PDB file of C-alpha atoms and ligand atoms in Angstrom:
ATOM      1  CA  MET A1122       0.000   0.000   0.000  1.00  0.00           C
ATOM      2  CA  THR A1123       1.651   3.207  -1.150  1.00  0.00           C
ATOM      3  CA  ASN A1124       1.188   6.518   0.629  1.00  0.00           C
ATOM      4  CA  GLU A1125      -0.465   7.855  -2.517  1.00  0.00           C
ATOM      5  CA  LYS A1126      -3.061   5.050  -2.548  1.00  0.00           C
ATOM      6  CA  LEU A1127      -3.821   5.511   1.170  1.00  0.00           C
ATOM      7  CA  VAL A1128      -4.236   9.243   0.609  1.00  0.00           C
ATOM      8  CA  ALA A1129      -6.635   8.575  -2.293  1.00  0.00           C
ATOM      9  CA  LEU A1130      -8.713   6.303  -0.034  1.00  0.00           C
ATOM     10  CA  ALA A1131      -8.853   9.023   2.652  1.00  0.00           C
ATOM     11  CA  ILE A1132     -10.015  11.569   0.089  1.00  0.00           C
ATOM     12  CA  ASN A1133     -12.700   9.122  -1.138  1.00  0.00           C
ATOM     13  CA  ALA A1134     -13.864   8.572   2.444  1.00  0.00           C
ATOM     14  CA  MET A1135     -14.748  12.279   2.677  1.00  0.00           C
ATOM     15  CA  ASP A1136     -17.783  11.488   0.499  1.00  0.00           C
ATOM     16  CA  ASN A1137     -19.515   9.624   3.342  1.00  0.00           C
ATOM     17  CA  ALA A1138     -19.021  12.364   5.946  1.00  0.00           C
ATOM     18  CA  TYR A1139     -22.239  13.222   7.803  1.00  0.00           C
ATOM     19  CA  VAL A1140     -21.718  16.921   8.405  1.00  0.00           C
ATOM     20  CA  PRO A1141     -25.013  18.855   8.446  1.00  0.00           C
ATOM     21  CA  TYR A1142     -23.685  21.279  11.099  1.00  0.00           C
ATOM     22  CA  SER A1143     -20.125  22.183  10.125  1.00  0.00           C
ATOM     23  CA  ASN A1144     -20.062  21.183   6.431  1.00  0.00           C
ATOM     24  CA  TYR A1145     -16.452  20.158   6.975  1.00  0.00           C
ATOM     25  CA  ARG A1146     -15.959  16.785   5.316  1.00  0.00           C
ATOM     26  CA  VAL A1147     -13.129  14.674   6.720  1.00  0.00           C
ATOM     27  CA  GLY A1148     -11.915  11.274   5.562  1.00  0.00           C
ATOM     28  CA  ALA A1149      -9.315   8.895   6.953  1.00  0.00           C
ATOM     29  CA  ALA A1150      -7.709   5.662   5.774  1.00  0.00           C
ATOM     30  CA  LEU A1151      -5.871   3.487   8.292  1.00  0.00           C
ATOM     31  CA  LEU A1152      -3.370   0.800   7.265  1.00  0.00           C
ATOM     32  CA  THR A1153      -3.011  -2.133   9.652  1.00  0.00           C
ATOM     33  CA  GLN A1154       0.113  -4.255  10.100  1.00  0.00           C
ATOM     34  CA  SER A1155      -1.888  -7.133   8.596  1.00  0.00           C
ATOM     35  CA  GLY A1156      -2.191  -5.093   5.382  1.00  0.00           C
ATOM     36  CA  LYS A1157      -5.873  -4.175   5.599  1.00  0.00           C
ATOM     37  CA  VAL A1158      -7.233  -0.658   5.217  1.00  0.00           C
ATOM     38  CA  TYR A1159     -10.088   0.731   7.309  1.00  0.00           C
ATOM     39  CA  THR A1160     -11.607   3.996   6.192  1.00  0.00           C
ATOM     40  CA  GLY A1161     -13.575   6.480   8.281  1.00  0.00           C
ATOM     41  CA  CYS A1162     -15.434   9.763   8.017  1.00  0.00           C
ATOM     42  CA  ASN A1163     -16.628  12.310  10.549  1.00  0.00           C
ATOM     43  CA  ILE A1164     -20.157  11.798  11.843  1.00  0.00           C
ATOM     44  CA  GLU A1165     -21.793  14.810  13.467  1.00  0.00           C
ATOM     45  CA  ASN A1166     -24.739  15.014  15.846  1.00  0.00           C
ATOM     46  CA  ALA A1167     -27.455  17.575  16.599  1.00  0.00           C
ATOM     47  CA  SER A1168     -26.246  17.537  20.189  1.00  0.00           C
ATOM     48  CA  TYR A1169     -22.733  18.372  18.880  1.00  0.00           C
ATOM     49  CA  SER A1170     -20.598  16.610  21.514  1.00  0.00           C
ATOM     50  CA  PRO A1171     -21.345  13.057  20.296  1.00  0.00           C
ATOM     51  CA  THR A1172     -19.644  14.003  17.016  1.00  0.00           C
ATOM     52  CA  VAL A1173     -16.884  11.590  16.107  1.00  0.00           C
ATOM     53  CA  CYS A1174     -13.900  12.431  13.913  1.00  0.00           C
ATOM     54  CA  ALA A1175     -12.908  10.537  10.778  1.00  0.00           C
ATOM     55  CA  GLU A1176      -9.705   9.209  12.357  1.00  0.00           C
ATOM     56  CA  ARG A1177     -11.508   7.712  15.336  1.00  0.00           C
ATOM     57  CA  THR A1178     -14.167   6.194  13.117  1.00  0.00           C
ATOM     58  CA  ALA A1179     -11.427   4.401  11.157  1.00  0.00           C
ATOM     59  CA  ILE A1180      -9.499   3.328  14.272  1.00  0.00           C
ATOM     60  CA  PHE A1181     -12.605   2.084  16.097  1.00  0.00           C
ATOM     61  CA  LYS A1182     -13.817   0.213  13.035  1.00  0.00           C
ATOM     62  CA  ALA A1183     -10.447  -1.560  12.912  1.00  0.00           C
ATOM     63  CA  VAL A1184     -10.315  -2.308  16.645  1.00  0.00           C
ATOM     64  CA  SER A1185     -13.866  -3.655  16.553  1.00  0.00           C
ATOM     65  CA  GLU A1186     -12.743  -6.065  13.837  1.00  0.00           C
ATOM     66  CA  GLY A1187      -9.896  -7.348  16.014  1.00  0.00           C
ATOM     67  CA  GLU A1188      -7.077  -5.182  14.610  1.00  0.00           C
ATOM     68  CA  ARG A1189      -4.780  -3.405  17.077  1.00  0.00           C
ATOM     69  CA  LYS A1190      -1.516  -2.921  15.217  1.00  0.00           C
ATOM     70  CA  PHE A1191      -1.372   0.027  12.882  1.00  0.00           C
ATOM     71  CA  VAL A1192       1.226   1.363  10.457  1.00  0.00           C
ATOM     72  CA  LYS A1193      -0.105   4.677   9.204  1.00  0.00           C
ATOM     73  CA  ILE A1194      -3.197   6.787   8.650  1.00  0.00           C
ATOM     74  CA  ALA A1195      -4.022   9.292   5.927  1.00  0.00           C
ATOM     75  CA  VAL A1196      -6.330  12.207   6.763  1.00  0.00           C
ATOM     76  CA  ALA A1197      -8.009  14.661   4.410  1.00  0.00           C
ATOM     77  CA  GLY A1198     -10.597  17.332   5.077  1.00  0.00           C
ATOM     78  CA  GLY A1199     -12.057  20.624   4.072  1.00  0.00           C
ATOM     79  CA  LYS A1200     -15.138  22.826   3.976  1.00  0.00           C
ATOM     80  CA  ASN A1201     -17.802  21.429   1.614  1.00  0.00           C
ATOM     81  CA  GLY A1202     -15.342  18.690   0.687  1.00  0.00           C
ATOM     82  CA  GLU A1203     -12.766  21.017  -0.846  1.00  0.00           C
ATOM     83  CA  ILE A1204      -9.229  20.476   0.350  1.00  0.00           C
ATOM     84  CA  SER A1205      -7.587  23.855   0.730  1.00  0.00           C
ATOM     85  CA  GLY A1206      -4.872  23.011   3.238  1.00  0.00           C
ATOM     86  CA  GLU A1207      -3.933  20.674   6.062  1.00  0.00           C
ATOM     87  CA  PHE A1208      -6.676  19.256   8.305  1.00  0.00           C
ATOM     88  CA  PRO A1209      -4.569  17.688  11.046  1.00  0.00           C
ATOM     89  CA  PRO A1210      -5.884  15.220  13.665  1.00  0.00           C
ATOM     90  CA  CYS A1211      -7.448  16.823  16.744  1.00  0.00           C
ATOM     91  CA  GLY A1212      -6.062  16.219  20.215  1.00  0.00           C
ATOM     92  CA  VAL A1213      -8.638  13.568  21.069  1.00  0.00           C
ATOM     93  CA  CYS A1214      -7.762  11.573  17.948  1.00  0.00           C
ATOM     94  CA  ARG A1215      -4.046  11.892  18.748  1.00  0.00           C
ATOM     95  CA  GLN A1216      -4.771  10.486  22.210  1.00  0.00           C
ATOM     96  CA  VAL A1217      -6.657   7.542  20.675  1.00  0.00           C
ATOM     97  CA  MET A1218      -3.685   6.949  18.362  1.00  0.00           C
ATOM     98  CA  ALA A1219      -1.412   6.926  21.435  1.00  0.00           C
ATOM     99  CA  GLU A1220      -3.502   4.098  22.877  1.00  0.00           C
ATOM    100  CA  PHE A1221      -2.834   1.736  19.976  1.00  0.00           C
ATOM    101  CA  CYS A1222       0.135   3.058  18.020  1.00  0.00           C
ATOM    102  CA  GLU A1223       3.880   3.227  18.526  1.00  0.00           C
ATOM    103  CA  ASP A1224       5.791   6.528  18.462  1.00  0.00           C
ATOM    104  CA  GLY A1225       6.770   5.815  14.856  1.00  0.00           C
ATOM    105  CA  PHE A1226       3.160   5.597  13.654  1.00  0.00           C
ATOM    106  CA  VAL A1227       2.853   7.790  10.567  1.00  0.00           C
ATOM    107  CA  ILE A1228       0.145  10.372   9.875  1.00  0.00           C
ATOM    108  CA  LEU A1229      -0.174  11.516   6.267  1.00  0.00           C
ATOM    109  CA  VAL A1230      -1.896  14.898   6.354  1.00  0.00           C
ATOM    110  CA  VAL A1231      -3.304  15.819   2.970  1.00  0.00           C
ATOM    111  CA  ASN A1232      -2.831  19.440   1.927  1.00  0.00           C
ATOM    112  CA  GLY A1233      -3.927  19.410  -1.712  1.00  0.00           C
ATOM    113  CA  ALA A1234      -5.352  17.259  -4.487  1.00  0.00           C
ATOM    114  CA  ASN A1235      -2.350  14.944  -4.629  1.00  0.00           C
ATOM    115  CA  SER A1236      -0.148  16.431  -1.967  1.00  0.00           C
ATOM    116  CA  PHE A1237       0.487  15.443   1.630  1.00  0.00           C
ATOM    117  CA  THR A1238       2.963  15.818   4.487  1.00  0.00           C
ATOM    118  CA  GLU A1239       4.194  12.935   6.612  1.00  0.00           C
ATOM    119  CA  TYR A1240       4.279  13.294  10.419  1.00  0.00           C
ATOM    120  CA  LYS A1241       5.222  10.894  13.193  1.00  0.00           C
ATOM    121  CA  LEU A1242       2.895  10.430  16.165  1.00  0.00           C
ATOM    122  CA  SER A1243       5.714  11.275  18.581  1.00  0.00           C
ATOM    123  CA  ASP A1244       6.162  14.629  16.799  1.00  0.00           C
ATOM    124  CA  ILE A1245       2.510  15.663  16.933  1.00  0.00           C
ATOM    125  CA  LEU A1246       1.874  14.247  20.421  1.00  0.00           C
ATOM    126  CA  PRO A1247       5.106  14.517  22.409  1.00  0.00           C
ATOM    127  CA  PHE A1248       5.272  13.366  26.040  1.00  0.00           C
ATOM    128  CA  SER A1249       2.020  11.433  25.593  1.00  0.00           C
ATOM    129  CA  PHE A1250       0.082   9.764  28.354  1.00  0.00           C
ATOM    130  CA  ASN A1251      -0.335   6.208  27.107  1.00  0.00           C
ATOM    131  CA  PRO A1252      -0.904   2.618  28.284  1.00  0.00           C
ATOM    132  CA  LYS A1253       2.716   2.322  29.492  1.00  0.00           C
ATOM    133  CA  HIS A1254       1.870   4.716  32.337  1.00  0.00           C
ATOM    134  CA  ILE A1255      -0.789   2.558  33.874  1.00  0.00           C
ATOM    135  CA  LYS A1256       0.816  -0.844  33.604  1.00  0.00           C
TER     136      LYS A1256
HETATM  137  N1  LIG B  29     -12.825  16.578  12.543  1.00  0.00           N
HETATM  138  C1  LIG B  29     -12.351  15.353  12.161  1.00  0.00           C
HETATM  139  O1  LIG B  29     -13.067  14.543  11.562  1.00  0.00           O
HETATM  140  N2  LIG B  29     -11.067  15.060  12.452  1.00  0.00           N
HETATM  141  C2  LIG B  29     -10.216  15.875  13.152  1.00  0.00           C
HETATM  142  O2  LIG B  29      -9.176  15.432  13.605  1.00  0.00           O
HETATM  143  C3  LIG B  29     -10.587  17.283  13.342  1.00  0.00           C
HETATM  144  C4  LIG B  29     -12.048  17.564  13.252  1.00  0.00           C
HETATM  145  C5  LIG B  29     -14.222  16.906  12.238  1.00  0.00           C
HETATM  146  C6  LIG B  29     -15.119  17.063  13.448  1.00  0.00           C
HETATM  147  C7  LIG B  29     -16.211  17.953  12.910  1.00  0.00           C
HETATM  148  O3  LIG B  29     -17.208  17.141  12.315  1.00  0.00           O
HETATM  149  C8  LIG B  29     -15.539  18.764  11.813  1.00  0.00           C
HETATM  150  O4  LIG B  29     -14.301  18.134  11.551  1.00  0.00           O
HETATM  151  C9  LIG B  29     -15.285  20.228  12.178  1.00  0.00           C
HETATM  152  O5  LIG B  29     -14.604  20.318  13.375  1.00  0.00           O
END
């Protein structure tokens, strides 16, 4: 699975976003160590706080299917589905990544039609609180 293909899957996943309140469509595509890809979109709610981000949708779909080892995730988003710059993972999604992923887990943040930047989890969530602290 190339980075380019994973990015394309994340962009496709934006189509399923349920975003009647913000109109920001976000898509994610998560590659597991077993070689499978789980996609996700953001799903909003009239009560706002139950809203779930695209990254967590993808991660929870994977975990619920028995997958817990992840290699990388691609994330794309933008108002009305138009990508006009980076849409990086929120803090809550970074914390969920820290639960399941190693420091070297890669986040591909899309910033244009066929353009993305690669980040490591340890760079975007330094000094994380993670399962090692409560074992
Ligand atoms: N959103 C995501 O899907 N992922 C993020 O990491 C940041 C925010 C969604 C939540 C909400 O539906 C919309 O983007 C605007 O905040």
